[in-house]
mmCIF file of C-alpha atoms in Angstrom:
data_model
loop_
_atom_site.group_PDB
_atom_site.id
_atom_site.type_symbol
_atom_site.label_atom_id
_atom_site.label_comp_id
_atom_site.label_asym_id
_atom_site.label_seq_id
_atom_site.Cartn_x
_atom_site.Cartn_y
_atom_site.Cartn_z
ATOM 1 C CA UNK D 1 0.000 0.000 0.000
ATOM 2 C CA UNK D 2 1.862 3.018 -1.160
ATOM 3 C CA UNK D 3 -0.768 5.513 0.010
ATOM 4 C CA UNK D 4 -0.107 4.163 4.092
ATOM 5 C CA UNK D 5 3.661 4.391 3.544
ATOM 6 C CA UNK D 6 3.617 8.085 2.147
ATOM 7 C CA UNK D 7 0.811 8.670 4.914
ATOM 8 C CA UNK D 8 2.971 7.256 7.522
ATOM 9 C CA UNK D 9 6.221 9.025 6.261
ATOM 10 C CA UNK D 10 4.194 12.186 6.138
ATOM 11 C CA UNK D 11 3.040 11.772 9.792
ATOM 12 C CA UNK D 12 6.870 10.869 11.300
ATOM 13 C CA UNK D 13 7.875 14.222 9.446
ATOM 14 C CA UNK D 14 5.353 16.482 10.920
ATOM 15 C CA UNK D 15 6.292 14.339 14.398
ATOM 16 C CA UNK D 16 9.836 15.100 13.948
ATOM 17 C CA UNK D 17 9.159 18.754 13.081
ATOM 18 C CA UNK D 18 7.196 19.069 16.226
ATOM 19 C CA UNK D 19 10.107 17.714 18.206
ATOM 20 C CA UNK D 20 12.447 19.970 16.922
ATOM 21 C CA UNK D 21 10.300 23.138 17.504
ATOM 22 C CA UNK D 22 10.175 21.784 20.816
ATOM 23 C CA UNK D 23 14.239 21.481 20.970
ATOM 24 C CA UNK D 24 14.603 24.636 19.036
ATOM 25 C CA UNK D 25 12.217 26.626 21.916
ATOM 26 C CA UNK D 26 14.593 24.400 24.612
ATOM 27 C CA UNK D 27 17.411 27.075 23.722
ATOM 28 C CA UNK D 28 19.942 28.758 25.820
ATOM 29 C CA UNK D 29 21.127 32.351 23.602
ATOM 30 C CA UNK D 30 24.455 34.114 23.216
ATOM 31 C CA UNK D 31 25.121 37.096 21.500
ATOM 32 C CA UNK D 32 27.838 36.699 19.187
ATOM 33 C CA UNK D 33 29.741 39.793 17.240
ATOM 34 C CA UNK D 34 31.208 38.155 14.221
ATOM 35 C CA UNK D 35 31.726 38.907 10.578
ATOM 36 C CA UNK D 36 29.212 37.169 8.097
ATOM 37 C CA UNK D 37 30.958 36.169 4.991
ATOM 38 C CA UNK D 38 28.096 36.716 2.623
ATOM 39 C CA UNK D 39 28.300 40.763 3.556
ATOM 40 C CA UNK D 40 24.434 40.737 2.984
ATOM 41 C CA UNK D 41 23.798 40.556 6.532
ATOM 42 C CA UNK D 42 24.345 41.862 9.884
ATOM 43 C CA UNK D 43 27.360 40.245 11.988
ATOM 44 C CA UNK D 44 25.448 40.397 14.927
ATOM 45 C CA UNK D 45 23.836 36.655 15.909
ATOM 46 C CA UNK D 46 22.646 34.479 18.350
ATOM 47 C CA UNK D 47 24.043 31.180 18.689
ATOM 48 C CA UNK D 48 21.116 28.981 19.711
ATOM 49 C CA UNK D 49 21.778 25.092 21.718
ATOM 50 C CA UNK D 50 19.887 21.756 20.262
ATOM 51 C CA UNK D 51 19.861 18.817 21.148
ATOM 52 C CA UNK D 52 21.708 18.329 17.970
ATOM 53 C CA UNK D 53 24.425 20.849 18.517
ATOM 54 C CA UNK D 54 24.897 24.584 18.749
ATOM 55 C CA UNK D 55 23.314 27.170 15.481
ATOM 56 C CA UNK D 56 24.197 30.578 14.363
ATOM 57 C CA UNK D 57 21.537 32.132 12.594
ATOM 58 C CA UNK D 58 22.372 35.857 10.675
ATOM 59 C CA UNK D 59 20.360 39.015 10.864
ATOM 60 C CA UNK D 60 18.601 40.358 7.967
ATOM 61 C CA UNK D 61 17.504 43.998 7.924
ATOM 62 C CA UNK D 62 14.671 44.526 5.726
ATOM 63 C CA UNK D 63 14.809 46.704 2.534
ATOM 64 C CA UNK D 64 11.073 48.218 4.003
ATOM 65 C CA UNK D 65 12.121 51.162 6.318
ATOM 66 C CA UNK D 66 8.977 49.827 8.710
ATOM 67 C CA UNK D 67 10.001 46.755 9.319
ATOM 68 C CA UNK D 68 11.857 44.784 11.716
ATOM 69 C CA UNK D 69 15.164 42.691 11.202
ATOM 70 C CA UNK D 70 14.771 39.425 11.321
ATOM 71 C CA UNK D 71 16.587 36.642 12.367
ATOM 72 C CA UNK D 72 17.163 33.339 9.796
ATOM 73 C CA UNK D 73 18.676 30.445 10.779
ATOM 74 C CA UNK D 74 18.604 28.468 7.558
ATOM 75 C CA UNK D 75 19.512 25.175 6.150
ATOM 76 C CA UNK D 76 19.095 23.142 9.850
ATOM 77 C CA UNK D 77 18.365 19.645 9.476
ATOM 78 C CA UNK D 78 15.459 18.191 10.706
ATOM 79 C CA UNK D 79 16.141 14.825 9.810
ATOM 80 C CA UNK D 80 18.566 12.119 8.774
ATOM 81 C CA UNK D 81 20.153 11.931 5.245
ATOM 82 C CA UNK D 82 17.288 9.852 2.707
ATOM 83 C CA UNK D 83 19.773 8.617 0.579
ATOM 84 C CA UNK D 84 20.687 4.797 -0.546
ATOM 85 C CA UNK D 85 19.015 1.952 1.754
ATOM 86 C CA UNK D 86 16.951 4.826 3.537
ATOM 87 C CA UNK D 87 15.498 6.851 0.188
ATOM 88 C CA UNK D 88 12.078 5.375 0.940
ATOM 89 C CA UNK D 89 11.924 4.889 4.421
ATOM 90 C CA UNK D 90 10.870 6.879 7.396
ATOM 91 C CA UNK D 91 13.484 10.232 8.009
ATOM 92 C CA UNK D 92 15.441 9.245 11.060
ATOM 93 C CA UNK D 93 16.535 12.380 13.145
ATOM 94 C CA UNK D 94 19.518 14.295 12.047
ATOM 95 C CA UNK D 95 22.670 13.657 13.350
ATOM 96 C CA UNK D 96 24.089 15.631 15.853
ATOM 97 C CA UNK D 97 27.375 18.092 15.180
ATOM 98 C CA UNK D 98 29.946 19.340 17.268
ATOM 99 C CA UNK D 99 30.911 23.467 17.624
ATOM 100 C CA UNK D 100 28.743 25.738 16.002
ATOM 101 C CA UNK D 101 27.118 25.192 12.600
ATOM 102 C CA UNK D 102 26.332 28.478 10.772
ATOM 103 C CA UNK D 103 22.941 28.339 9.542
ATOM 104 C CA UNK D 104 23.345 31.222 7.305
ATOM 105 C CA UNK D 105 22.227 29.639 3.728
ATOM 106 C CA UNK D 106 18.959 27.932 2.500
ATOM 107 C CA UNK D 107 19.373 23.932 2.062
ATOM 108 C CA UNK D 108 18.926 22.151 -1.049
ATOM 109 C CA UNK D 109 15.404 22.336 -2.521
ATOM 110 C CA UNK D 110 13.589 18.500 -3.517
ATOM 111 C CA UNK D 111 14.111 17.905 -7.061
ATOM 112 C CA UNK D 112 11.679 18.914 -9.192
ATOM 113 C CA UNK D 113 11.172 19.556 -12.784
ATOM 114 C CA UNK D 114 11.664 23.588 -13.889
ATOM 115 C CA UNK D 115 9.784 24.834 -16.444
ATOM 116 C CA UNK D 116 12.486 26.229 -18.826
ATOM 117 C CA UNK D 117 11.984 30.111 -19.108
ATOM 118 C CA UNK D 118 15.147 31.172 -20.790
ATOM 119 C CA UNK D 119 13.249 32.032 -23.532
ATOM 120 C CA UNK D 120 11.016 34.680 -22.211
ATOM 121 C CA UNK D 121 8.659 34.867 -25.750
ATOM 122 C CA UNK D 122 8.460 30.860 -25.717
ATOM 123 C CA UNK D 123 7.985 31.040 -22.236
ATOM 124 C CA UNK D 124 5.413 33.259 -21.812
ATOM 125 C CA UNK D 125 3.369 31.333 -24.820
ATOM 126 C CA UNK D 126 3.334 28.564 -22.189
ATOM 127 C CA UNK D 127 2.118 30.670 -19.188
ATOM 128 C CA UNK D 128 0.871 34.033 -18.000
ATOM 129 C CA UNK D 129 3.132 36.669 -17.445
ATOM 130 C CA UNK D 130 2.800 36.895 -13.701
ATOM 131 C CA UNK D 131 3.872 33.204 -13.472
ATOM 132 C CA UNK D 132 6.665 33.711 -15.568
ATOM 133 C CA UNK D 133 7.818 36.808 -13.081
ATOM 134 C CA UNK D 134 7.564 34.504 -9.840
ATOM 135 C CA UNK D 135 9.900 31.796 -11.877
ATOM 136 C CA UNK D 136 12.079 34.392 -12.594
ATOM 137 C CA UNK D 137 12.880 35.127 -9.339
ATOM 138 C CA UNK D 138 12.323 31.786 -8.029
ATOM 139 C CA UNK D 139 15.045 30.681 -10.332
ATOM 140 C CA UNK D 140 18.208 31.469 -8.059
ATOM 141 C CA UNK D 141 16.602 29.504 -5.609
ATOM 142 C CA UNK D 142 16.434 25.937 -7.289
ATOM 143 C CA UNK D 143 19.457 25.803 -8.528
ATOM 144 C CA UNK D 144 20.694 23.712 -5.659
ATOM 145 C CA UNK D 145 18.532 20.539 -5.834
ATOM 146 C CA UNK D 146 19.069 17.112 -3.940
ATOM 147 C CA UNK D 147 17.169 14.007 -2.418
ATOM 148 C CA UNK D 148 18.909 15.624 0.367
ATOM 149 C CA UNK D 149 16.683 18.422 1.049
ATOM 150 C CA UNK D 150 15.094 17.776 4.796
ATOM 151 C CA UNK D 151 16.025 21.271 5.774
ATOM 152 C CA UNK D 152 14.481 23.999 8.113
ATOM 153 C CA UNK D 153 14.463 27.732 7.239
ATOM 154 C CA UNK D 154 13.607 29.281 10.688
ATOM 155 C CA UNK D 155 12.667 32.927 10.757
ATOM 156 C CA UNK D 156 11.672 34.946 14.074
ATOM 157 C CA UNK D 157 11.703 38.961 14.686
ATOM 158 C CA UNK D 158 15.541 40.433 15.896
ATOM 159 C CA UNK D 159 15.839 39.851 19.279
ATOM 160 C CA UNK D 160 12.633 37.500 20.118
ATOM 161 C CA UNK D 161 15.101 34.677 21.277
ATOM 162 C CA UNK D 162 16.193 37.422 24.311
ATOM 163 C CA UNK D 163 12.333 36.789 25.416
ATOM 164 C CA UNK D 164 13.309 33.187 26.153
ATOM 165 C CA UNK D 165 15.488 34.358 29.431
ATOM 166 C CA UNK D 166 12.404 35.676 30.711
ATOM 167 C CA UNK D 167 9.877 32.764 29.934
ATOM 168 C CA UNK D 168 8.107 34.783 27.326
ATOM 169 C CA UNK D 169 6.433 34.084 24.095
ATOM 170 C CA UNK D 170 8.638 33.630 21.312
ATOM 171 C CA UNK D 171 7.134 33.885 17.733
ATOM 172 C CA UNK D 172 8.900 31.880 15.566
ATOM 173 C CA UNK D 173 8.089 30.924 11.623
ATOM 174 C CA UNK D 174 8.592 27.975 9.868
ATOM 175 C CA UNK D 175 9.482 27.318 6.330
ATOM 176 C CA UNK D 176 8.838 23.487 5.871
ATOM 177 C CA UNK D 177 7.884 22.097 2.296
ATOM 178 C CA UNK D 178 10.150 23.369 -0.333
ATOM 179 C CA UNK D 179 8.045 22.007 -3.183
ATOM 180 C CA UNK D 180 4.693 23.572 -4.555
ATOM 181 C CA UNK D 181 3.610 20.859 -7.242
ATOM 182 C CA UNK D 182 4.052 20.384 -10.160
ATOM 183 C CA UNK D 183 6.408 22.684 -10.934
ATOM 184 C CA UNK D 184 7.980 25.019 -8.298
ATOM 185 C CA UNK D 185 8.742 25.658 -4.522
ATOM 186 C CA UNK D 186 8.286 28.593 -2.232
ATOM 187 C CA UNK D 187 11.563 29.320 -0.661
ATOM 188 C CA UNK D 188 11.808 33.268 0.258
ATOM 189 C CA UNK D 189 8.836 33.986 -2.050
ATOM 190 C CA UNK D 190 4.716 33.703 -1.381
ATOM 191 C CA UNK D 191 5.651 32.145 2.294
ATOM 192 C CA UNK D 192 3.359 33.759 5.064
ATOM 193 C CA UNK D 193 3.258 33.459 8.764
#
């Protein structure tokens, strides 16, 4: 019964999300002052402790004047590798690391088939223009694809982890499925919280 099997794989995900949330909200924080490679964000982190091993996330300020930086720690694994004996099996968790792991760069997206758009007059004879627009700028994003791709993007306002110390609400965000069938995933574009 392949129905049961995706079912069941679907339900040990969402488990194993849950139980990372939990571990991810089961943080001590430090504020770090280091230089971020990419240049594109701020230095200043927090370095957050899992039960897998320590994370520091980067600080993104916001093009819109109004709003908040936020803070992204990206690519985290949620679960074990899927590859060879294990590519249809249940994820196992993810295996722990020592020293901090910089979580400053999205994970590989699931493959998926890309509608080719180099072309933009055969391209848009296949699709509207607005879809063609969101591929555009989807593209940079799916250029890293692998089977490997049980990844985390966690976003949460600047400074919401401090709220922890204090036993207060944290608001956290999410980004879980990378794939929006058939064609394309939302990473960094249509995502809402």
């Amino acid at each position: 019964m392949p129905f049961k099997r995706i079912s069941l794989q679907i339900t040990t995900m969402y488990i194993l999300l849950f139980l990372l949330t939990l571990t991810i909200l089961n943080i001590e924080c430090t504020d770090v002052n280091e230089q971020s490679d990419s240049g594109k964000y701020q230095p200043k982190s927090s370095v957050v402790t899992t039960k897998y091993g320590s994370l520091r996330g980067v600080i993104e300020v916001l093009s819109n004047k109004h709003l908040q930086p936020v803070e992204m720690f990206l690519g985290v694994p949620y679960a074990g590798v899927p590859l060879g004996s294990l590519r249809f099996l249940p994820p196992g968790t993810p295996p722990q690391w020592k020293g901090i792991r910089t979580a400053d760069h999205l994970g590989p997206v699931c493959p998926q088939r890309v509608p080719d758009i180099s072309n933009e007059t055969e391209a848009l004879k296949r699709m509207p223009a607005g879809r063609y627009e969101y591929l555009k700028r989807l593209m940079p994003f799916l250029v890293n694809q692998s089977e490997d791709c049980l990844y985390l993007n966690i976003y949460t306002p600047a400074g919401n982890l401090d709220n922890l110390a204090s036993n207060q609400h944290v608001n956290l965000c999410f980004e879980v499925f990378k794939c929006l069938a058939p064609d394309v995933n939302n990473s960094r574009f249509g995502m809402t919280c």
